Short mmCIF file of C-alpha atoms and ligand atoms in Angstrom, two decimals:
data_model
loop_
_atom_site.label_atom_id
_atom_site.label_comp_id
_atom_site.label_asym_id
_atom_site.label_seq_id
_atom_site.Cartn_x
_atom_site.Cartn_y
_atom_site.Cartn_z
CA MET A 274 4.13 25.28 13.57
CA THR A 275 6.15 26.49 10.61
CA GLY A 276 9.14 28.53 11.73
CA LYS A 277 9.03 27.42 15.37
CA ARG A 278 11.65 25.29 17.06
CA THR A 279 11.35 21.52 17.04
CA GLU A 280 12.57 19.93 20.27
CA LEU A 281 14.48 16.65 20.16
CA ARG A 282 14.27 14.61 23.37
CA PRO A 283 15.58 11.14 24.15
CA PHE A 284 12.87 8.57 24.90
CA GLY A 285 12.20 8.56 28.65
CA PRO A 286 9.62 9.72 31.21
CA GLU A 287 10.21 13.43 30.52
CA ALA A 288 9.79 13.07 26.78
CA ILE A 289 6.60 11.04 27.26
CA ALA A 290 5.17 13.61 29.70
CA GLU A 291 5.89 16.46 27.30
CA ALA A 292 4.51 14.51 24.32
CA THR A 293 1.36 13.66 26.27
CA ALA A 294 0.73 17.34 27.03
CA LEU A 295 1.18 18.21 23.34
CA ILE A 296 -1.13 15.37 22.21
CA ARG A 297 -3.81 16.57 24.65
CA ASP A 298 -3.38 20.09 23.23
CA GLY A 299 -4.20 18.71 19.77
CA LEU A 300 -0.67 18.85 18.33
CA PRO A 301 1.22 16.14 16.41
CA VAL A 302 4.40 14.60 17.85
CA ALA A 303 7.01 12.38 16.15
CA VAL A 304 7.54 9.09 17.96
CA PRO A 305 9.45 5.92 17.04
CA THR A 306 7.62 2.66 16.37
CA GLU A 307 9.23 -0.69 15.54
CA THR A 308 8.65 0.00 11.82
CA VAL A 309 9.31 3.70 11.11
CA TYR A 310 8.91 6.96 13.05
CA GLY A 311 5.26 8.03 13.14
CA LEU A 312 3.73 11.52 13.35
CA ALA A 313 1.12 10.89 16.04
CA ALA A 314 -1.98 12.89 16.95
CA ASP A 315 -5.17 12.25 18.95
CA ALA A 316 -7.37 10.26 16.55
CA THR A 317 -10.52 11.52 18.28
CA ASN A 318 -9.60 15.19 17.62
CA ALA A 319 -10.26 16.14 13.97
CA GLU A 320 -8.22 19.36 14.09
CA ALA A 321 -5.26 17.50 15.62
CA VAL A 322 -5.43 15.08 12.68
CA ALA A 323 -5.67 17.99 10.22
CA ARG A 324 -2.41 19.31 11.73
CA ILE A 325 -0.67 16.03 10.76
CA TYR A 326 -1.51 16.82 7.12
CA LYS A 327 -0.51 20.45 7.55
CA ALA A 328 2.91 19.47 8.95
CA LYS A 329 3.53 16.87 6.22
CA GLY A 330 2.45 19.28 3.48
CA ARG A 331 0.65 16.36 1.87
CA PRO A 332 -1.54 17.50 -1.05
CA SER A 333 -4.14 14.73 -0.52
CA PHE A 334 -5.93 12.88 2.29
CA ASN A 335 -5.30 9.16 2.77
CA PRO A 336 -6.94 7.15 5.53
CA LEU A 337 -4.49 6.84 8.46
CA ILE A 338 -3.52 3.95 10.73
CA VAL A 339 -4.84 4.22 14.30
CA HIS A 340 -2.49 2.91 16.99
CA VAL A 341 -3.99 1.44 20.17
CA PRO A 342 -2.42 -0.14 23.27
CA ASP A 343 -4.13 -3.53 23.11
CA LEU A 344 -6.77 -5.75 21.54
CA ASP A 345 -9.54 -4.49 23.83
CA ALA A 346 -8.89 -0.92 22.71
CA ALA A 347 -8.95 -2.10 19.07
CA ARG A 348 -12.35 -3.73 19.63
CA ARG A 349 -13.78 -0.39 20.79
CA LEU A 350 -12.84 1.24 17.45
CA GLY A 351 -13.36 -1.55 14.93
CA ARG A 352 -15.38 -4.74 14.48
CA LEU A 353 -12.90 -7.60 14.42
CA GLY A 354 -14.29 -10.81 12.97
CA ALA A 355 -12.86 -14.26 13.62
CA ALA A 356 -10.07 -13.92 11.03
CA ALA A 357 -8.98 -10.51 12.35
CA GLU A 358 -9.05 -11.79 15.95
CA ALA A 359 -6.82 -14.71 14.97
CA LEU A 360 -4.28 -12.43 13.24
CA ALA A 361 -4.33 -9.98 16.15
CA GLY A 362 -3.76 -12.83 18.58
CA ALA A 363 -0.82 -14.11 16.55
CA TYR A 364 0.97 -10.85 15.67
CA TRP A 365 0.02 -8.03 18.11
CA PRO A 366 1.84 -6.17 19.42
CA GLY A 367 3.83 -5.94 16.20
CA PRO A 368 4.13 -4.61 12.63
CA LEU A 369 0.71 -5.76 11.40
CA THR A 370 -2.16 -3.39 10.56
CA LEU A 371 -5.70 -4.74 10.20
CA VAL A 372 -8.38 -2.93 8.18
CA VAL A 373 -11.79 -3.82 9.65
CA PRO A 374 -15.30 -2.32 9.65
CA LEU A 375 -15.59 0.79 11.81
CA ALA A 376 -17.33 0.15 15.14
CA GLU A 377 -20.68 1.77 15.75
CA ASN A 378 -20.26 4.97 17.78
CA SER A 379 -16.52 4.95 17.08
CA PRO A 380 -14.99 8.11 18.62
CA VAL A 381 -12.44 8.38 15.79
CA ALA A 382 -12.63 11.55 13.63
CA SER A 383 -13.89 11.05 10.06
CA LEU A 384 -10.70 12.69 8.70
CA VAL A 385 -8.73 9.69 10.07
CA THR A 386 -10.63 7.17 7.94
CA ALA A 387 -11.13 9.72 5.12
CA GLY A 388 -14.85 9.16 5.48
CA LEU A 389 -14.64 5.37 4.94
CA PRO A 390 -16.75 2.87 6.93
CA THR A 391 -13.55 0.90 7.68
CA ILE A 392 -10.60 1.61 9.97
CA ALA A 393 -6.92 0.55 9.96
CA LEU A 394 -5.79 -0.58 13.43
CA ARG A 395 -2.42 -1.55 14.85
CA VAL A 396 -1.06 -2.44 18.29
CA PRO A 397 2.60 -1.37 18.09
CA ALA A 398 5.44 -3.08 19.96
CA HIS A 399 7.88 -0.17 20.41
CA PRO A 400 8.15 0.97 24.06
CA ALA A 401 8.05 4.69 23.14
CA MET A 402 4.80 4.46 21.15
CA ARG A 403 3.37 2.13 23.81
CA ALA A 404 4.28 4.58 26.59
CA LEU A 405 2.67 7.47 24.70
CA LEU A 406 -0.53 5.45 24.13
CA GLN A 407 -0.71 4.58 27.84
CA ALA A 408 0.10 8.07 29.13
CA SER A 409 -2.16 9.98 26.72
CA GLY A 410 -5.07 7.56 26.99
CA ARG A 411 -5.95 8.37 23.35
CA PRO A 412 -5.94 6.28 20.18
CA LEU A 413 -3.18 7.79 18.05
CA ALA A 414 -3.43 8.31 14.30
CA ALA A 415 0.09 8.18 12.86
CA PRO A 416 1.40 8.16 9.31
CA SER A 417 5.15 8.05 8.76
CA ALA A 418 6.84 11.20 10.14
CA ASN A 419 8.17 12.62 6.88
CA ALA A 420 7.20 15.53 4.67
CA SER A 421 5.22 14.63 1.59
CA GLY A 422 7.36 13.00 -1.11
CA ARG A 423 10.23 12.11 1.25
CA ILE A 424 11.13 8.59 2.33
CA SER A 425 9.94 7.13 5.62
CA PRO A 426 12.16 8.04 8.59
CA THR A 427 13.94 5.30 10.53
CA ARG A 428 15.93 7.70 12.77
CA ALA A 429 15.12 10.92 14.61
CA ALA A 430 17.55 12.78 12.34
CA HIS A 431 15.49 11.71 9.30
CA VAL A 432 12.40 13.23 10.90
CA LEU A 433 14.20 16.51 11.56
CA ALA A 434 15.58 16.58 8.03
CA SER A 435 12.09 17.06 6.64
CA LEU A 436 9.90 18.31 9.54
CA ASP A 437 12.22 20.61 11.55
CA GLY A 438 10.28 23.73 12.50
CA ARG A 439 6.97 22.15 11.48
CA ILE A 440 6.26 20.04 14.60
CA PRO A 441 6.91 20.76 18.30
CA LEU A 442 8.70 17.55 19.36
CA VAL A 443 10.59 14.49 18.14
CA ILE A 444 11.11 11.64 20.61
CA ASP A 445 14.47 10.03 19.83
CA GLY A 446 14.43 6.27 20.27
CA GLY A 447 17.35 5.48 18.00
CA ALA A 448 17.08 3.49 14.78
CA THR A 449 13.86 1.53 14.26
CA ALA A 450 14.01 -2.28 14.22
CA HIS A 451 12.27 -3.02 10.91
CA GLY A 452 12.85 0.15 8.89
CA LEU A 453 9.84 -0.69 6.76
CA GLU A 454 6.13 0.12 7.24
CA SER A 455 3.75 -2.44 8.73
CA THR A 456 2.03 -5.14 6.70
CA ILE A 457 -1.60 -4.13 6.01
CA ILE A 458 -4.31 -6.78 5.74
CA ALA A 459 -7.98 -6.08 5.10
CA ALA A 460 -10.24 -8.37 7.12
CA THR A 461 -13.66 -7.06 6.19
CA ASP A 462 -15.86 -9.34 4.09
CA GLY A 463 -14.68 -12.52 2.35
CA PRO A 464 -11.05 -13.61 2.09
CA LEU A 465 -8.18 -11.70 3.70
CA ARG A 466 -6.57 -9.21 1.34
CA LEU A 467 -2.98 -7.97 1.48
CA LEU A 468 -3.15 -4.18 0.95
CA ARG A 469 0.54 -3.51 1.67
CA PRO A 470 3.35 -6.03 2.04
CA GLY A 471 5.58 -5.54 5.08
CA PRO A 472 7.58 -7.25 7.82
CA ILE A 473 4.90 -9.83 8.60
CA VAL A 474 4.05 -12.36 5.90
CA VAL A 475 0.57 -13.83 6.20
CA PRO A 476 0.36 -16.85 3.88
CA ASP A 477 -3.41 -16.91 3.33
CA ALA A 478 -3.85 -13.21 2.42
CA THR A 479 -4.35 -12.51 -1.30
CA ALA A 480 -2.44 -9.57 -2.73
CA VAL A 481 -4.65 -6.85 -4.23
CA THR A 482 -3.90 -3.55 -5.91
CA GLY A 483 -4.57 -0.32 -4.07
CA ASN A 484 -7.61 0.52 -6.14
CA ALA A 485 -9.37 -2.85 -5.87
CA VAL A 486 -13.04 -2.59 -5.05
CA GLU A 487 -13.53 -3.22 -1.34
CA ALA A 488 -17.25 -3.89 -1.51
CA PRO A 489 -19.96 -3.04 -4.06
CA GLY A 490 -19.95 0.71 -4.52
CA MET A 491 -16.98 1.36 -2.27
CA LEU A 492 -13.41 1.95 -3.42
CA ALA A 493 -10.49 0.72 -1.36
CA SER A 494 -9.25 4.08 -0.27
CA HIS A 495 -11.81 6.77 -1.08
CA TYR A 496 -15.20 7.72 0.16
CA ALA A 497 -17.23 9.59 -2.47
CA PRO A 498 -20.69 11.07 -1.99
CA ALA A 499 -23.44 9.39 -4.02
CA LYS A 500 -24.79 12.73 -5.28
CA PRO A 501 -23.36 14.97 -8.03
CA LEU A 502 -21.08 17.61 -6.60
CA ARG A 503 -20.31 21.04 -8.14
CA LEU A 504 -17.06 22.84 -7.27
CA ASP A 505 -16.24 26.56 -6.84
CA ALA A 506 -19.90 27.44 -6.26
CA VAL A 507 -20.29 31.13 -5.35
CA SER A 508 -24.05 30.64 -5.12
CA ALA A 509 -26.34 27.61 -4.99
CA GLU A 510 -29.42 26.41 -6.88
CA ALA A 511 -32.58 25.53 -4.98
CA ASP A 512 -31.95 21.80 -5.35
CA GLU A 513 -28.35 21.99 -4.12
CA TRP A 514 -27.03 21.51 -0.61
CA TRP A 515 -24.38 24.25 -0.35
CA ILE A 516 -21.21 23.62 1.64
CA GLY A 517 -19.65 27.01 2.32
CA PHE A 518 -16.21 28.33 3.17
CA GLY A 519 -15.29 31.73 4.62
CA ALA A 520 -17.73 34.43 3.52
CA GLN A 521 -19.38 32.12 0.95
CA GLY A 522 -22.42 29.95 1.79
CA GLY A 523 -24.04 27.85 2.80
CA ASP A 524 -26.29 25.24 4.35
CA SER A 525 -23.19 24.24 6.28
CA SER A 526 -19.66 25.63 6.31
CA LEU A 527 -16.20 24.09 6.24
CA SER A 528 -15.05 27.12 8.20
CA ARG A 529 -16.88 30.44 8.52
CA SER A 530 -13.59 32.11 9.50
CA GLY A 531 -11.75 30.64 6.49
CA ASP A 532 -9.45 28.46 8.65
CA LEU A 533 -8.04 25.56 6.58
CA VAL A 534 -7.28 23.36 9.64
CA GLU A 535 -10.93 23.62 10.68
CA ALA A 536 -12.05 23.01 7.08
CA ALA A 537 -9.96 19.84 6.75
CA ALA A 538 -11.26 18.64 10.10
CA ARG A 539 -14.89 19.07 9.00
CA LEU A 540 -14.63 18.00 5.34
CA PHE A 541 -15.78 14.35 5.49
CA ASP A 542 -18.49 15.00 8.10
CA LEU A 543 -19.96 17.73 5.89
CA LEU A 544 -19.83 15.55 2.75
CA HIS A 545 -21.72 12.81 4.59
CA GLU A 546 -24.24 15.37 5.87
CA ALA A 547 -24.76 16.76 2.35
CA ASP A 548 -25.17 13.23 0.97
CA ALA A 549 -27.85 12.52 3.59
CA SER A 550 -29.75 15.80 3.03
CA SER A 551 -33.07 15.96 1.17
CA ARG A 552 -31.53 17.87 -1.77
CA PRO A 553 -30.36 15.83 -4.81
CA ARG A 554 -27.16 17.76 -5.57
CA ILE A 555 -24.22 19.24 -3.67
CA ALA A 556 -22.37 22.52 -4.32
CA VAL A 557 -19.14 23.53 -2.58
CA ALA A 558 -17.77 27.06 -2.24
CA PRO A 559 -14.21 27.76 -3.49
CA VAL A 560 -11.37 26.81 -1.14
CA PRO A 561 -7.95 28.45 -1.69
CA SER A 562 -5.33 26.09 -3.20
CA GLU A 563 -2.59 26.69 -0.64
CA GLY A 564 -1.34 24.67 2.31
CA LEU A 565 -4.04 22.28 3.53
CA GLY A 566 -6.34 23.71 0.84
CA LEU A 567 -4.44 21.56 -1.70
CA ALA A 568 -5.50 18.35 0.05
CA ILE A 569 -9.06 19.62 0.53
CA ASN A 570 -9.34 20.50 -3.17
CA ASP A 571 -7.83 17.15 -4.21
CA ARG A 572 -10.51 15.35 -2.19
CA LEU A 573 -13.29 17.61 -3.55
CA ALA A 574 -12.11 17.10 -7.14
CA ARG A 575 -12.28 13.31 -6.66
CA ALA A 576 -15.72 13.66 -5.07
CA ALA A 577 -16.87 15.72 -8.08
CA ALA A 578 -15.39 13.42 -10.74
CA PRO A 579 -17.94 11.45 -12.77
CA ARG A 580 -17.92 7.74 -11.91
CA GLY A 581 -19.50 4.65 -13.32
O1 TXA B 686 4.39 1.01 10.03
C1 TXA B 686 3.42 1.73 9.84
O2 TXA B 686 2.32 1.29 9.51
C2 TXA B 686 3.63 3.23 10.06
C3 TXA B 686 3.90 3.44 11.54
C4 TXA B 686 4.00 4.91 11.91
O3 TXA B 686 2.92 2.79 12.32
N1 TXA B 686 2.48 3.99 9.63
C5 TXA B 686 2.16 4.13 8.30
O4 TXA B 686 1.03 4.91 8.07
O5 TXA B 686 2.80 3.63 7.42
P1 TXA B 686 0.67 5.54 6.65
O6 TXA B 686 -0.39 6.58 6.93
O7 TXA B 686 1.88 6.03 5.94
O8 TXA B 686 0.03 4.37 5.85
C6 TXA B 686 -1.33 4.09 6.01
C7 TXA B 686 -1.77 3.15 4.92
C8 TXA B 686 -2.12 3.86 3.64
O9 TXA B 686 -1.59 3.19 2.55
C9 TXA B 686 -3.63 3.82 3.63
O10 TXA B 686 -4.17 3.84 2.35
C10 TXA B 686 -3.92 2.52 4.38
O11 TXA B 686 -2.93 2.49 5.37
N2 TXA B 686 -5.23 2.57 5.04
C11 TXA B 686 -5.55 3.20 6.19
N3 TXA B 686 -6.86 3.05 6.48
C12 TXA B 686 -7.37 2.30 5.49
C13 TXA B 686 -8.69 1.80 5.21
N4 TXA B 686 -9.73 2.08 6.01
N5 TXA B 686 -8.85 1.07 4.10
C14 TXA B 686 -7.81 0.77 3.29
N6 TXA B 686 -6.55 1.23 3.49
C15 TXA B 686 -6.34 1.97 4.58
MG1 MG B 687 4.14 7.04 4.57
#
């Protein structure tokens, strides 16, 4: 979208209709929530989610929050246990995000959860985000609508200040009520864990640091393949599963045409596929370090780093 015009429309039926068409076309749209403005895209469309990262210019992939209209929709994407159900009943719709195990056959793209077996879910209260969820009929992945390194936007003007020309539309709903991102609580196994403090204070959630171990062998925020991974591979050994890019490789390819949006969209699926293959090692072709390639290479470098 770089260089194109960004439209600013007041929240109303026309803005929602236009935003819905853009979401269905796989493009990200800025929309107010009760916490901060979000940059929303169809969570079931991997390339749409890759375009969120492209617009933000973020040099790494983080798992994103998926917004849904109600508890039933949340249950289709994640497995809510008793504790999560109780919190959802008490605080949804509202500024609370619950991290729960991913549902079997979840339609959400692996780029949204950054390959993790868990998913962050939230039922927002703001009428604009609610209207877009209803009209589009899609779960919406949405990080804060700011360029990488800038503070979270609480007004449409803040969104334009960093994303003008990089996204097609900003829905203007005035200043947000909370001005602070949602509280995030992990309700997976064992006690509730506070992953990010926010507007809702849950007394029985224990604060943890971002890198706390979620479960044996699984870090809080990063999926890593179990097999050794070699970077910048312009050829592959017989015992390596080769993930290609452009003209190079492989057993699979991030993008045969060298398209970074497609490569980002396929990254976690291909890492899982390589991990599940019969070969004991993984090699990945070079990916250019520009635009989305920065985030792809950040993720690959972490996947290749030795770990204990
Ligand atoms: O208020 C909000 O939550 C805003 C509005 C737009 O809804 N959204 C937001 O999203 O703040 P974002 O992408 O900036 O923050 C997502 C946070 C990250 O810190 C990420 O690590 C965490 O949620 N997260 C997402 N999925 C996770 C998972 N499966 N496990 C652990 N943490 C997760
Ligand atoms: Mg943010």
